[in-house]
Short mmCIF file of C-alpha atoms and ligand atoms in Angstrom, two decimals:
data_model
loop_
_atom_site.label_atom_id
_atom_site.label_comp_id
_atom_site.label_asym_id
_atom_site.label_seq_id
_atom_site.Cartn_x
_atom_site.Cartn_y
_atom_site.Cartn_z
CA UNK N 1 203.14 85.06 163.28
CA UNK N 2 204.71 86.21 159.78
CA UNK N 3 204.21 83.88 157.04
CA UNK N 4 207.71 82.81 155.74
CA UNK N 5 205.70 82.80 152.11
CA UNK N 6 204.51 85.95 151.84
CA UNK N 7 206.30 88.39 154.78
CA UNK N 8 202.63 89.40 155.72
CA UNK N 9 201.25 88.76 159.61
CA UNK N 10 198.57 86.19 160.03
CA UNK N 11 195.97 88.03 162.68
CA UNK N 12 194.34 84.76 163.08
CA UNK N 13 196.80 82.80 165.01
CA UNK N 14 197.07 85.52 167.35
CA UNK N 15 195.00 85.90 170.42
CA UNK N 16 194.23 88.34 173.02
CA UNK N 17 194.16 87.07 176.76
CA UNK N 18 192.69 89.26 179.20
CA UNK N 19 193.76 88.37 182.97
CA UNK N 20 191.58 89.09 185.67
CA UNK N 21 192.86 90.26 189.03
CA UNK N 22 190.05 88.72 191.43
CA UNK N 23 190.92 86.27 194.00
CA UNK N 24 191.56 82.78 192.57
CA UNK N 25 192.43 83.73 189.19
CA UNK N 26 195.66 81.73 188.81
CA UNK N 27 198.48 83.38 187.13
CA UNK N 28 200.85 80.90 187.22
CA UNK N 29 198.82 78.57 185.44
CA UNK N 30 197.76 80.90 182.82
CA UNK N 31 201.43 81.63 182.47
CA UNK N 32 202.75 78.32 182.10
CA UNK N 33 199.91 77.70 179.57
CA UNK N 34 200.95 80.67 177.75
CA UNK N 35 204.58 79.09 177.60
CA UNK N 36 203.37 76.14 176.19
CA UNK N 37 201.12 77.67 173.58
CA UNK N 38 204.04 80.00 172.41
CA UNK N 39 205.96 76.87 172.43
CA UNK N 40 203.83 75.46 169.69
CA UNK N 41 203.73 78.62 167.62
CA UNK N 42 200.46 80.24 169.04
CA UNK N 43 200.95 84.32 169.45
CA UNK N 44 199.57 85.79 172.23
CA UNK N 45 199.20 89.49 173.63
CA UNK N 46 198.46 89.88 177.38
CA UNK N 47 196.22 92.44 178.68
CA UNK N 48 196.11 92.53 182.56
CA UNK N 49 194.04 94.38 185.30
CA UNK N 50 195.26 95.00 188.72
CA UNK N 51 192.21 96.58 190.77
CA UNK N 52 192.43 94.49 193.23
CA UNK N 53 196.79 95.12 194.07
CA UNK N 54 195.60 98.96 193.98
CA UNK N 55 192.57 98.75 196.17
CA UNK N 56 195.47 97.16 198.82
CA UNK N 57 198.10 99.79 198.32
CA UNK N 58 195.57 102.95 198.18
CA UNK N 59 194.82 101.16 201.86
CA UNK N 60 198.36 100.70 203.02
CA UNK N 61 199.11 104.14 202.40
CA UNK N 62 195.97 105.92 203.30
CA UNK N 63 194.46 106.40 200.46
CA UNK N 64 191.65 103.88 199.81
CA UNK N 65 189.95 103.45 196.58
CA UNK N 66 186.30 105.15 196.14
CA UNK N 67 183.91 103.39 193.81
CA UNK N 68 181.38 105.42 191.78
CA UNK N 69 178.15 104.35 189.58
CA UNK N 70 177.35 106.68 186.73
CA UNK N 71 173.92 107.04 186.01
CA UNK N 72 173.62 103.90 183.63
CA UNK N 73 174.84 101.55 186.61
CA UNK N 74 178.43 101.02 185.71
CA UNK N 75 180.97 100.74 188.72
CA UNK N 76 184.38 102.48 188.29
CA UNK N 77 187.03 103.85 190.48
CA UNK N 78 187.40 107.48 190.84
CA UNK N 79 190.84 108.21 190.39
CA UNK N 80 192.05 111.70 191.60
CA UNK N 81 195.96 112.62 190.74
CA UNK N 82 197.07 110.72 194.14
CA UNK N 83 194.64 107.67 193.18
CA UNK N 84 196.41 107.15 189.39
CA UNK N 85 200.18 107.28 191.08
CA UNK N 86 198.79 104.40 193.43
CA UNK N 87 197.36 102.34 190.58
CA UNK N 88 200.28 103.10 188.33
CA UNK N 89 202.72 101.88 191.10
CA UNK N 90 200.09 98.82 191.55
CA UNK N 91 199.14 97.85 187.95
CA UNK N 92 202.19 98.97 185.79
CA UNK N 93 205.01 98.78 188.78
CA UNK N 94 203.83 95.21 190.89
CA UNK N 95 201.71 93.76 188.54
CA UNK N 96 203.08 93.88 185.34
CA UNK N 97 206.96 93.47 186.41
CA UNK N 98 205.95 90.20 188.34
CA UNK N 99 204.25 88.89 185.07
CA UNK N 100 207.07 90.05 183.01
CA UNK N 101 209.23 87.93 185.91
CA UNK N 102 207.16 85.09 185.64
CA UNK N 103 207.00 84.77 181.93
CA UNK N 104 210.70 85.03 181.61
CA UNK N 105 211.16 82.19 184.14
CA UNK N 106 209.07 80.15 181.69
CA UNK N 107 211.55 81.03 178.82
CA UNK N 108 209.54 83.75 177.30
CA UNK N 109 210.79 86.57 175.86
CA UNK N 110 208.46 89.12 177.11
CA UNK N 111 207.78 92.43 177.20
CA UNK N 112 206.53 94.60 180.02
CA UNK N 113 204.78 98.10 178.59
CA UNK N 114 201.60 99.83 179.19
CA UNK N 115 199.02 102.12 176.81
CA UNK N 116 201.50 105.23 177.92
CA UNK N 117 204.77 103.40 176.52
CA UNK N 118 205.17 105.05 173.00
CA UNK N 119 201.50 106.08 172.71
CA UNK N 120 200.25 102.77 172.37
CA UNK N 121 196.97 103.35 173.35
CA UNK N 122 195.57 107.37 173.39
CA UNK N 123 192.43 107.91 175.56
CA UNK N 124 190.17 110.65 175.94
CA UNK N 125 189.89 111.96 179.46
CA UNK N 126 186.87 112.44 181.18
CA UNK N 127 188.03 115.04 183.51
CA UNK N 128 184.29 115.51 185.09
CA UNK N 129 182.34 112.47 185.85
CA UNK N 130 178.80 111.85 186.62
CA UNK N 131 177.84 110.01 189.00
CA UNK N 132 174.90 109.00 191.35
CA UNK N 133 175.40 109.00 195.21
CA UNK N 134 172.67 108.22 197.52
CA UNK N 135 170.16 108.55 194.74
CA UNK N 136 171.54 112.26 194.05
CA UNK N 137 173.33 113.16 190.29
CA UNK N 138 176.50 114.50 191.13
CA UNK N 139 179.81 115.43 189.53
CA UNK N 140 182.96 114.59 190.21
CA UNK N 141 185.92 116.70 188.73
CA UNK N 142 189.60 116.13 188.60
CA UNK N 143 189.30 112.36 187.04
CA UNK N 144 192.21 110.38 185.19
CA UNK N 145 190.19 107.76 183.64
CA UNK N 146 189.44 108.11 179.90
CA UNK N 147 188.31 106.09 176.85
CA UNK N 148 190.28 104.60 174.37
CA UNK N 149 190.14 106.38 171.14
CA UNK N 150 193.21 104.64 169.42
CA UNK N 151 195.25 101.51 169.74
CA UNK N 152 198.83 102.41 167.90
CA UNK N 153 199.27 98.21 166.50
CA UNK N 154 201.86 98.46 164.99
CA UNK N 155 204.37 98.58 167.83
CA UNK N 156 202.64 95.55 169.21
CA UNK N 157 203.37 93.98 165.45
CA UNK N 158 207.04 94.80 165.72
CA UNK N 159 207.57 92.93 168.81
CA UNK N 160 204.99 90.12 167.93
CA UNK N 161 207.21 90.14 164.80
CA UNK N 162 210.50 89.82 166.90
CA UNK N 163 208.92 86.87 168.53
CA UNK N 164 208.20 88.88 171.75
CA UNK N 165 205.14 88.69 174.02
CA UNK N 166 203.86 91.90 174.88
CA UNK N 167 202.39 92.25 178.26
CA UNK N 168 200.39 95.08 178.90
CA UNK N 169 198.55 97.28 181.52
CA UNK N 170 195.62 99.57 181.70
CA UNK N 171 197.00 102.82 181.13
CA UNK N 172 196.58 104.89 178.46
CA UNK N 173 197.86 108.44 177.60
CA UNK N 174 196.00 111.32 176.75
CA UNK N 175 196.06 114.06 173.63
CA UNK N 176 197.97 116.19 176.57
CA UNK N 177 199.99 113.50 177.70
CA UNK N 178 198.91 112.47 181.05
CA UNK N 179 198.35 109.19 182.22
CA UNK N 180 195.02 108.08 182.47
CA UNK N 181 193.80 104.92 184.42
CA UNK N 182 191.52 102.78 181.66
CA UNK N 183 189.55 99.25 181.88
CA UNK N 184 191.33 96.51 181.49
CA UNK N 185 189.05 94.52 179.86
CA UNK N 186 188.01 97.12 177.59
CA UNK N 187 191.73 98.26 176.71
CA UNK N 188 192.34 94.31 175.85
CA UNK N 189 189.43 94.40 173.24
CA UNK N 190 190.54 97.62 171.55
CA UNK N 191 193.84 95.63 171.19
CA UNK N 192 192.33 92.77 170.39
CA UNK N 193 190.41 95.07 167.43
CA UNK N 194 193.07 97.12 166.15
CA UNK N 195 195.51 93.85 165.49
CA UNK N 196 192.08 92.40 164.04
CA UNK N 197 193.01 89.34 165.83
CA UNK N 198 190.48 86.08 165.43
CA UNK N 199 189.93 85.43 169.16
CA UNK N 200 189.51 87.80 172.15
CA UNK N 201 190.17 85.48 175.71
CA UNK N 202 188.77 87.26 178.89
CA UNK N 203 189.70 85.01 181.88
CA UNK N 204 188.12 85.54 184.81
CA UNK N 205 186.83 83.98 188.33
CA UNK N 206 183.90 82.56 186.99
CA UNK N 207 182.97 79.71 184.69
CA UNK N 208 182.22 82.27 181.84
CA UNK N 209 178.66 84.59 182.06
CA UNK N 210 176.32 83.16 184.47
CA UNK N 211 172.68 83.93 183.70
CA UNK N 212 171.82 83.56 187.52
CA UNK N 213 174.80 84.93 189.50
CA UNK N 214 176.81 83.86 191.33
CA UNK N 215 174.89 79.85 190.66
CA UNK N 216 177.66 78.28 188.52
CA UNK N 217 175.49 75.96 186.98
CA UNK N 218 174.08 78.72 184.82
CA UNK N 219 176.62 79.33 182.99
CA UNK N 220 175.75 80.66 179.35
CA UNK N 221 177.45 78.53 176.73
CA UNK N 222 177.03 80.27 173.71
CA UNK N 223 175.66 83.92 172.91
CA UNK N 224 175.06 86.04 169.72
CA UNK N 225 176.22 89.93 169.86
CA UNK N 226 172.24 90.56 169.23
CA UNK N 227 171.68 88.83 172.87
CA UNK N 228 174.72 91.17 174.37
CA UNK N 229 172.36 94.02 175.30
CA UNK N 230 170.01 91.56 177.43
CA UNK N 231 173.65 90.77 178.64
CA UNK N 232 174.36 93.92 180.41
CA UNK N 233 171.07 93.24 182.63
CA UNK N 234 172.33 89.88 183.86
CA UNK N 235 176.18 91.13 184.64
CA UNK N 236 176.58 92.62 187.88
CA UNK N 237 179.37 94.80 189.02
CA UNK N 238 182.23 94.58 186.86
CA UNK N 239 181.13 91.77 184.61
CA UNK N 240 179.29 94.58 182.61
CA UNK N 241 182.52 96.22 181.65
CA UNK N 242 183.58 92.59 180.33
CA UNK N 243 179.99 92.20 178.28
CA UNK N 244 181.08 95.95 177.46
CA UNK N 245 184.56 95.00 176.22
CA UNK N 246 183.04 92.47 174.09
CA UNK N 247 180.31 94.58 172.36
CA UNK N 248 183.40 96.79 171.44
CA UNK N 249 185.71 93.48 170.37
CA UNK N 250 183.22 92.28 167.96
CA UNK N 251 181.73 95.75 166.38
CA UNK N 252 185.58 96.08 166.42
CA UNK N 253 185.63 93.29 163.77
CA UNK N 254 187.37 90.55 166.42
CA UNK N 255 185.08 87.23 165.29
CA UNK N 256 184.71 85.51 168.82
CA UNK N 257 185.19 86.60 172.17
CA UNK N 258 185.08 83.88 175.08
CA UNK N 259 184.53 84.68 178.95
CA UNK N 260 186.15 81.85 180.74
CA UNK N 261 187.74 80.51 183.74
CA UNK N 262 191.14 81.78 185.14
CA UNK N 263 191.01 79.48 188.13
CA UNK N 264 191.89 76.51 186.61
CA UNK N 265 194.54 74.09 185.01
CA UNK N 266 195.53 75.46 181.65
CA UNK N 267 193.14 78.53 181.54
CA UNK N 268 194.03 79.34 177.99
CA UNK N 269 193.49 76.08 176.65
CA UNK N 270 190.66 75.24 178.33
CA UNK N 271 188.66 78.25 177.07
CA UNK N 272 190.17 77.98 173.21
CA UNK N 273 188.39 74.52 173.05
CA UNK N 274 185.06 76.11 174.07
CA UNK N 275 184.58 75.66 177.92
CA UNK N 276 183.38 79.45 178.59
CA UNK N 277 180.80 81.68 177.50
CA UNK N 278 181.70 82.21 173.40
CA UNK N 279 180.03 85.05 172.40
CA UNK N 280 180.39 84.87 167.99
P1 ADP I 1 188.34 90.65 186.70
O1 ADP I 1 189.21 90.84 187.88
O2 ADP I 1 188.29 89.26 186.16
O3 ADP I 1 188.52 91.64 185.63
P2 ADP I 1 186.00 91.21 188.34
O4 ADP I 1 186.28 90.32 189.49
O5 ADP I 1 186.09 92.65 188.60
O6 ADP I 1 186.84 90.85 187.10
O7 ADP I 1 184.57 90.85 187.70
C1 ADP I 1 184.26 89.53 187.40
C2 ADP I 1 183.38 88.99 188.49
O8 ADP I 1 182.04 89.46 188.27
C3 ADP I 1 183.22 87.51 188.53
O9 ADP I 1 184.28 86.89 189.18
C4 ADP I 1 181.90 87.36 189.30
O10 ADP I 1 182.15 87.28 190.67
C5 ADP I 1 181.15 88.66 189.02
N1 ADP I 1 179.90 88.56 188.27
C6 ADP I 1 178.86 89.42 188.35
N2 ADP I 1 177.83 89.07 187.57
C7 ADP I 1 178.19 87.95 186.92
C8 ADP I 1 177.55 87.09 185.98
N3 ADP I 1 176.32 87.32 185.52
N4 ADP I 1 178.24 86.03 185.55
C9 ADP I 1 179.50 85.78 186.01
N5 ADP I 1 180.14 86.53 186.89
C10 ADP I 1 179.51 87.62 187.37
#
């Protein structure tokens, strides 16, 4: 929020919340705690995924999703041309409109864009992708995935300034133009990084990092970046691109990232007073 006093933004009362899209992450509830946090002056940015809407439309319409492992073991989608126009329509056109729709119920101003929308975030491509299939290197060419070299703030700033709530989804744009699919969860902590804000959220359909998957009574409480490489061995699937995304948050300069629990009452809250796994 801008300080009356001095016209300048304070980062630290703004927070980045990461929604997952896996079954039982709930929304509505984080939406209606997102209300009520704005309500009491909190400033949020909202950084969603969407695999799971474009997994179901690639399948309506033919075209189902292919999953690839690169040689270090992490999972991502291989998105040929037809692929990207199937998650755009998913992530940017379903997805983000129906959050937008939500939130606005709510009484919140906000504001549906994603990483393409004025060059807010610029990826590089990785047109050719390695990959290993049935223990053979291969690679794969014709990709629109890339990594995110640069997060443009300050148009996130001018809306946060207008009292808007930007809500926004994993696409990016390359030097070249095109639209590139990117991680969610990495996207929201190169936000997160680039507005230097105090607290990264990452809400998910778990309790928070579980050191013996899926038992929920392992959860990992607290965790220093130092223990984030032994991290990586415990995730599985796509919880290393969140133990990823935080790495990045926290080199980034963002001071605590917490992996908590979409599926219940008041998400955000919930997580802010420590019920997660904070990683400082
Ligand atoms: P999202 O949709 O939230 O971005 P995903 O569903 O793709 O995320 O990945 C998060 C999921 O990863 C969790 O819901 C859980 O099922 C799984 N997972 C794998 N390893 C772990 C772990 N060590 N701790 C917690 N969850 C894990």
């Amino acid at each position: 929020m801008t300080n009356p006093r001095s016209g300048t933004f304070d980062h630290q009362s703004m927070i980045v919340v990461k929604l997952g899209g896996a079954e039982g992450v709930d929304f509505s509830a984080i939406c209606q705690d997102a209300a009520a946090l704005l309500e009491q002056g909190q400033r949020l940015v909202l950084v969603h995924g969407g695999s799971a809407e474009a997994n179901a439309l690639g399948e309506t319409i033919g075209h189902p999703p292919r999953f690839v492992t690169s040689p270090s073991g992490f999972t991502s989608r291989y998105t040929d041309r037809k692929t990207l126009e199937i998650f755009a329509a998913a992530v940017n056109g379903k997805i983000n409109t129906l959050l937008v729709e939500q939130l606005q119920r709510l009484g919140v101003n906000a504001f549906g864009l994603s990483g393409l929308d004025g060059r807010l975030m610029v990826a590089k491509r990785k047109a050719a992708i390695r990959i290993i299939e049935n223990g053979k290197r291969k690679i794969l060419r014709d990709d629109y995935t890339g990594k995110i070299q640069q997060v443009n703030a300050q148009w996130l700033m001018t809306l946060l300034g207008s009292g808007i709530t930007p809500v926004i989804a994993p696409l990016a744009v390359s030097e070249l133009g095109e639209a590139l699919n990117v991680d969610a969860d990495r996207a929201a902590a190169m936000i997160a990084a680039a507005l230097k804000v105090d607290t990264l959220l990452l809400l998910t359909a778990a309790r928070g990092l579980l050191k013996g998957f899926p038992d929920e009574s392992t959860l990992i409480k607290k965790m220093s970046t130092s223990d984030l490489e032994g991290a990586l061995e415990i995730a599985q699937g796509r919880m290393k691109k969140k133990v990823l995304g935080a790495q990045e948050a926290l080199t980034g300069g963002v001071a605590k990232v917490i992996i908590a629990d979409g599926r219940v009452q008041k998400p955000i809250s919930n997580a802010l007073e420590g019920n997660g796994t904070v990683i400082l």
